[in-house]
Structures are given as structure tokens and as C-alpha cells.
PDB file of C-alpha atoms in Angstrom:
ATOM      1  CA  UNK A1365     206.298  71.838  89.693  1.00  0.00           C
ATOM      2  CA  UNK A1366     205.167  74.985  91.099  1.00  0.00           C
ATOM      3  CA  UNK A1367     205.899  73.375  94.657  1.00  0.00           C
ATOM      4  CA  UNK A1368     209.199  72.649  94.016  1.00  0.00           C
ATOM      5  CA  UNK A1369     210.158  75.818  92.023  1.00  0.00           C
ATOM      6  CA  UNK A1370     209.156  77.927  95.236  1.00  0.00           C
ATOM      7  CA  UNK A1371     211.255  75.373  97.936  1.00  0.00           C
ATOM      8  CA  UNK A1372     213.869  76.113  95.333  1.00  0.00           C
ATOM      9  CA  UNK A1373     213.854  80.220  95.284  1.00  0.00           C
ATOM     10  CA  UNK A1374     213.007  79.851  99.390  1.00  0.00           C
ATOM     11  CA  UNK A1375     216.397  78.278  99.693  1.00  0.00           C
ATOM     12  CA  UNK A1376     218.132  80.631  97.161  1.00  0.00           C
ATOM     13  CA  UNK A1377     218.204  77.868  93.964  1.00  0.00           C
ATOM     14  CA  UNK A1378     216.971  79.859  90.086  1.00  0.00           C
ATOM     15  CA  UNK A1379     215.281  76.856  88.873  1.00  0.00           C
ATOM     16  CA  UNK A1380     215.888  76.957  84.946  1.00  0.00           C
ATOM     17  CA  UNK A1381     213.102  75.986  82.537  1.00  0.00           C
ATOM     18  CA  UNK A1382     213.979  75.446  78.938  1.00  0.00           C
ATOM     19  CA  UNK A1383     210.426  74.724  77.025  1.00  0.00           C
ATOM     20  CA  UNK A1384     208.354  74.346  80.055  1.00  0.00           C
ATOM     21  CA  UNK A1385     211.524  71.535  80.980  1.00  0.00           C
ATOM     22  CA  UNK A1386     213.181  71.901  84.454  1.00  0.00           C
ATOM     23  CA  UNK A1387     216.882  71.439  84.153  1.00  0.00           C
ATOM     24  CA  UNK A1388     217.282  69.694  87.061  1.00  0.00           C
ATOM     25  CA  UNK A1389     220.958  70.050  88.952  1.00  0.00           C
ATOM     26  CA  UNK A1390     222.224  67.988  91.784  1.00  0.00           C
ATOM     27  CA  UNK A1391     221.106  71.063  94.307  1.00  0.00           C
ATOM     28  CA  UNK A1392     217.788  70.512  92.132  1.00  0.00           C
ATOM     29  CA  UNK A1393     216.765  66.863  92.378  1.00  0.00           C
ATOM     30  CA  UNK A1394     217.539  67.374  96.158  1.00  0.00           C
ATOM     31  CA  UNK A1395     214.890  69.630  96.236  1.00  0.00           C
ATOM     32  CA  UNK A1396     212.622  67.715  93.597  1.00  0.00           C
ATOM     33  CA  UNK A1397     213.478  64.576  95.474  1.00  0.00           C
ATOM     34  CA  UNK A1398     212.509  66.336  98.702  1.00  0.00           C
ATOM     35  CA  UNK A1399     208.500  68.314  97.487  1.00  0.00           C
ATOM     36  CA  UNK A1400     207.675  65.211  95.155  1.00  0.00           C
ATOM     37  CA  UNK A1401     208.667  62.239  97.448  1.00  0.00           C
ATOM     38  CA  UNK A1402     207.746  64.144 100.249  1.00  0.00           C
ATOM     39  CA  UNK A1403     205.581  66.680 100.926  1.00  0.00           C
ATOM     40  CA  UNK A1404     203.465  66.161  97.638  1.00  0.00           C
ATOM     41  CA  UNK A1405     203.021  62.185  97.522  1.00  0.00           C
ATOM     42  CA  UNK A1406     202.434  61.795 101.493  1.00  0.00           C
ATOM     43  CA  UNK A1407     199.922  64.664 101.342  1.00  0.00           C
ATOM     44  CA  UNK A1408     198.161  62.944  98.405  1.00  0.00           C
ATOM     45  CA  UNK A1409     198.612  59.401 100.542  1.00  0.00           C
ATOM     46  CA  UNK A1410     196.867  60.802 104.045  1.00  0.00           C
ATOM     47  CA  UNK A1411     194.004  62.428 101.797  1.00  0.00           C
ATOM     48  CA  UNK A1412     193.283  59.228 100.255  1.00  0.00           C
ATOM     49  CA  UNK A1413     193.293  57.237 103.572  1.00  0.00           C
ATOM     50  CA  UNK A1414     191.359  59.851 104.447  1.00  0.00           C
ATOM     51  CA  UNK A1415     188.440  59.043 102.023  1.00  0.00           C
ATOM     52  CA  UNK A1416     188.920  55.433 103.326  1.00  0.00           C
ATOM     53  CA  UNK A1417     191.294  53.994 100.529  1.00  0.00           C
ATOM     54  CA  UNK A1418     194.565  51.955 101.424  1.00  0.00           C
ATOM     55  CA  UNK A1419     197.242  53.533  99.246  1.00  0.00           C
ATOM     56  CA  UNK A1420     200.783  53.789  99.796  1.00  0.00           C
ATOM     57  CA  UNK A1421     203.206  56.403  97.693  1.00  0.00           C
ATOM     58  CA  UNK A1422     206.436  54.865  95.827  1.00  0.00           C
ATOM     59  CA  UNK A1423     208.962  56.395  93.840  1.00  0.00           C
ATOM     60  CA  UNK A1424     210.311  54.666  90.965  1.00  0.00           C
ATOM     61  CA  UNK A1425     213.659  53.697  92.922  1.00  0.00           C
ATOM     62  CA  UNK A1426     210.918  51.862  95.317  1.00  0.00           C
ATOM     63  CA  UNK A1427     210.634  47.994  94.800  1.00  0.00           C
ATOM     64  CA  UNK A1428     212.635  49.142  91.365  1.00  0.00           C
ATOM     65  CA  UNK A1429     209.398  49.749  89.857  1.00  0.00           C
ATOM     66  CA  UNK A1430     210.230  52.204  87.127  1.00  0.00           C
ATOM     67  CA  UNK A1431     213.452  52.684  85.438  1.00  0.00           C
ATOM     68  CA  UNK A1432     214.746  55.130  83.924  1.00  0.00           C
ATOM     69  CA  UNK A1433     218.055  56.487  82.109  1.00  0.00           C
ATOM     70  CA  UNK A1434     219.400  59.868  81.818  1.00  0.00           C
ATOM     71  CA  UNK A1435     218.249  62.088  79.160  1.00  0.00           C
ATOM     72  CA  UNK A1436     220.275  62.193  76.725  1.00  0.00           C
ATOM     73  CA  UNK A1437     220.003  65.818  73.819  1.00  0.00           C
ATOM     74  CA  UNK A1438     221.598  66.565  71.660  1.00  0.00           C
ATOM     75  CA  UNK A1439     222.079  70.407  72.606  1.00  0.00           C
ATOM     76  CA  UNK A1440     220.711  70.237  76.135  1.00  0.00           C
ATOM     77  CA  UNK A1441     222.280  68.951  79.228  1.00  0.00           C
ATOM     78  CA  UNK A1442     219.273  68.879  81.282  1.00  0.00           C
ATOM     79  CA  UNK A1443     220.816  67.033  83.904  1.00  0.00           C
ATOM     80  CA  UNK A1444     219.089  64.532  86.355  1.00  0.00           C
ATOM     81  CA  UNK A1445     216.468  64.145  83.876  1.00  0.00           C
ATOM     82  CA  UNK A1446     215.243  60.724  83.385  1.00  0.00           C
ATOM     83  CA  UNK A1447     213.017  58.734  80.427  1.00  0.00           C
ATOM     84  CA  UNK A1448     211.105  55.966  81.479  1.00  0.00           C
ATOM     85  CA  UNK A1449     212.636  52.247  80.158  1.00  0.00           C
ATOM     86  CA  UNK A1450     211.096  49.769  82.569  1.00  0.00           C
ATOM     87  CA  UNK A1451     208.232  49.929  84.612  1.00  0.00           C
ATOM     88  CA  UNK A1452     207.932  46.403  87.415  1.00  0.00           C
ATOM     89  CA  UNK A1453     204.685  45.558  86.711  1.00  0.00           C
ATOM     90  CA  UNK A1454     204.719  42.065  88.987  1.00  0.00           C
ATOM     91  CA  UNK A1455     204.917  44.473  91.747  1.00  0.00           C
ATOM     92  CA  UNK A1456     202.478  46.941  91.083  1.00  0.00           C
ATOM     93  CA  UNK A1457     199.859  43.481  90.227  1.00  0.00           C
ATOM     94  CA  UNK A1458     200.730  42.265  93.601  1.00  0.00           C
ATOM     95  CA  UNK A1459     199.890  45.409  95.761  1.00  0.00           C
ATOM     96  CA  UNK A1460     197.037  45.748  93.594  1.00  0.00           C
ATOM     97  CA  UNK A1461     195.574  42.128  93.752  1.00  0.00           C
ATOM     98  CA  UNK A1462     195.954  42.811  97.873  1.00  0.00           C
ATOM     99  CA  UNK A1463     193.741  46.078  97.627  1.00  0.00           C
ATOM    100  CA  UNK A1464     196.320  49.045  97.563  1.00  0.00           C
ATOM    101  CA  UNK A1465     196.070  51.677  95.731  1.00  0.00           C
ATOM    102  CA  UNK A1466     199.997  52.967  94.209  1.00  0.00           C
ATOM    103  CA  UNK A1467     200.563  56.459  93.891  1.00  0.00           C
ATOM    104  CA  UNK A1468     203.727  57.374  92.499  1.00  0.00           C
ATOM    105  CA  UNK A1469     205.780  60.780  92.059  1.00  0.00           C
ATOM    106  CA  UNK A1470     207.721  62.126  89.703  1.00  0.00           C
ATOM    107  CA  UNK A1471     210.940  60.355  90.620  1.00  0.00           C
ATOM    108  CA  UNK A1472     212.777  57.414  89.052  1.00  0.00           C
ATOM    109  CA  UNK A1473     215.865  55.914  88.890  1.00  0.00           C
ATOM    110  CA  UNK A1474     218.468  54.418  86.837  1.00  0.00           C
ATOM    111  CA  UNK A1475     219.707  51.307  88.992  1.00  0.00           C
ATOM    112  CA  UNK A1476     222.774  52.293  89.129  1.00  0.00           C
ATOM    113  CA  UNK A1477     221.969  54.243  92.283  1.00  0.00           C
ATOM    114  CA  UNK A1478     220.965  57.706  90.746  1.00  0.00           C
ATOM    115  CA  UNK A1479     217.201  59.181  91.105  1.00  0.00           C
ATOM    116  CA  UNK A1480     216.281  60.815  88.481  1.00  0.00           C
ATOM    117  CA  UNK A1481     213.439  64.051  88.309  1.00  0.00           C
ATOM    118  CA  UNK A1482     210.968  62.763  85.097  1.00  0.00           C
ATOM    119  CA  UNK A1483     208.120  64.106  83.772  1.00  0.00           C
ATOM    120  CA  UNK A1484     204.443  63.060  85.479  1.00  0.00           C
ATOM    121  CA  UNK A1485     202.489  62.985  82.548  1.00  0.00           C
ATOM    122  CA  UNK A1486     205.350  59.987  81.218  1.00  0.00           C
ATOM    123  CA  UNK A1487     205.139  58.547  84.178  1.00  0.00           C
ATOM    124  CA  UNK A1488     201.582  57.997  84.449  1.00  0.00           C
ATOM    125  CA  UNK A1489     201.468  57.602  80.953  1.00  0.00           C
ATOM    126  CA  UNK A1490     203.798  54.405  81.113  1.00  0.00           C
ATOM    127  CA  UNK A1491     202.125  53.309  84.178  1.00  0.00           C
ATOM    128  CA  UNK A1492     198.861  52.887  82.771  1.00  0.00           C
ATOM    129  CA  UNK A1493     200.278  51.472  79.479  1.00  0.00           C
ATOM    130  CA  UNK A1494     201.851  48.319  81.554  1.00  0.00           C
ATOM    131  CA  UNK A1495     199.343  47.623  83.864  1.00  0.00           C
ATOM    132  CA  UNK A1496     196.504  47.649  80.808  1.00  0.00           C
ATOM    133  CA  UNK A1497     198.070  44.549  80.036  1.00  0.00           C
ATOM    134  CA  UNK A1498     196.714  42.884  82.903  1.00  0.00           C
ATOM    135  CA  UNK A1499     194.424  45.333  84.427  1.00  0.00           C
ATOM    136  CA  UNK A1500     191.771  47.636  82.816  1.00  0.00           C
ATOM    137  CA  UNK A1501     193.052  50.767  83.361  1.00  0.00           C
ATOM    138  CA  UNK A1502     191.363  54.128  83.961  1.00  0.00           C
ATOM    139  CA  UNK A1503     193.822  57.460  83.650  1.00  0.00           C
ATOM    140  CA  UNK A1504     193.130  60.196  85.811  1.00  0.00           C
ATOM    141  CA  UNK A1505     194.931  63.527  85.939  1.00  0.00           C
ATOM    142  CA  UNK A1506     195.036  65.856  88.595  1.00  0.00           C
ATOM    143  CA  UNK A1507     196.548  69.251  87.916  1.00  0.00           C
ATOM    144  CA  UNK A1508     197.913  71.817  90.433  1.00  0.00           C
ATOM    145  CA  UNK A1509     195.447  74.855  91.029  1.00  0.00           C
TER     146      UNK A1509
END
């Protein structure tokens, strides 16, 4: 978040936080989009290739692993804000079974074409929920400095 919030301010953007919740704008998912897609997962990818593990970084919109729809409160528009629905687990086995690792960022989508900025902790949350269905599953967190 703190990545993103400074892109933002660099380009002239006020991010707006309502409960520790980015409201997330069209100028704001571009630049969400942009640090978590981007610069954040890649970074995270070439440290673990680095340590000599094959992992590859995804968004939700990739292979339509994890949908989403828009939130929806009742007093706050927080705009390109998406809750998880779906998560593509046949997908995730597969690269799995084959020996890569999936990291994933803090985008999703809502197949209908529009990416969606949704909260990490649900994400990962979600992920490891499906996948201890067929894997055992160990949930790491990582939080920024």
C-alpha cells in the first residue's frame, strides 16, 4: 500500500483511505494496477528465482484465477474495489503439480473485463482456503517494513 500511495502523490493523485480502505478511482487502480502487478510482484518473482525457486507472478485476471465483483456498501462508493467470489483452483493445481511456485498481487477481476484493487490479506486468505482442499497449505505473510 505504502508503494502505491507514494506513485500516487509522485504523480499528483490524494489517495483517500476510509478505515485503513483505499478508495480506489479509475486514476487509482491505474496506479494500483501499475506498483502491485508491476513493480511489487516482479520484484518479489526475481528474488525468489533468485533463491533458486521457479515462481511466476499472476494477477487474478491471469488464467481467470480469482474473481471478483465490485464492492458493493451501503454508504461507501469505494470504487474499483473488488471481493473475492471464485478462485480457479485447476489452474493453480496444475502449475503447482509442475513445480511453480504462484505469487499473486492484489489485483482481480470481475470477467466482465474490469480489474479490480482487493485486499491481500482476502486474497491470500481465499487462496489458501481453495487449495487446502487438495493441497496442505502453509500461510505465510510478509508485511512491508
Amino acid at each position: 500500500g505504502k508503494s502505491a500511495t507514494k506513485m500516487a502523490q509522485s504523480i499528483g493523485l490524494t489517495p483517500q483511505m476510509i478505515d485503513g480502505r483505499r478508495i480506489t478511482d479509475k486514476p487509482m487502480l491505474d496506479v494500483v494496477v501499475m506498483i502491485y502487478a508491476g513493480e511489487i510482484n516482479k520484484n518479489i518473482i526475481a528474488q525468489l528465482q533468485a533463491n533458486n525457486t521457479n515462481a511466476m507472478g499472476f494477477s487474478g485476471a491471469d488464467g481467470n484465477l480469482i474473481q471478483s465483483t465490485k464492492r458493493n456498501h451501503p454508504t461507501i462508493d469505494y470504487g474499483f474495489v473488488g471481493d473475492v467470489q471464485k478462485v480457479n483452483t485447476s489452474l493453480l493445481e496444475t502449475l503447482i503439480n509442475i513445480g511453480i511456485v504462484p505469487v499473486f498481487c492484489a489485483i482481480t477481476h470481475d470477467k466482465n473485463g474490469q480489474l479490480l484493487n482487493t485486499n491481500a490479506d482476502t486474497i491470500a486468505s481465499e487462496l489458501a482456503i481453495a487449495l487446502s482442499k487438495v493441497f496442505e497449505v502453509t500461510l505465510n505473510y510478509c508485511f512491508e517494513k
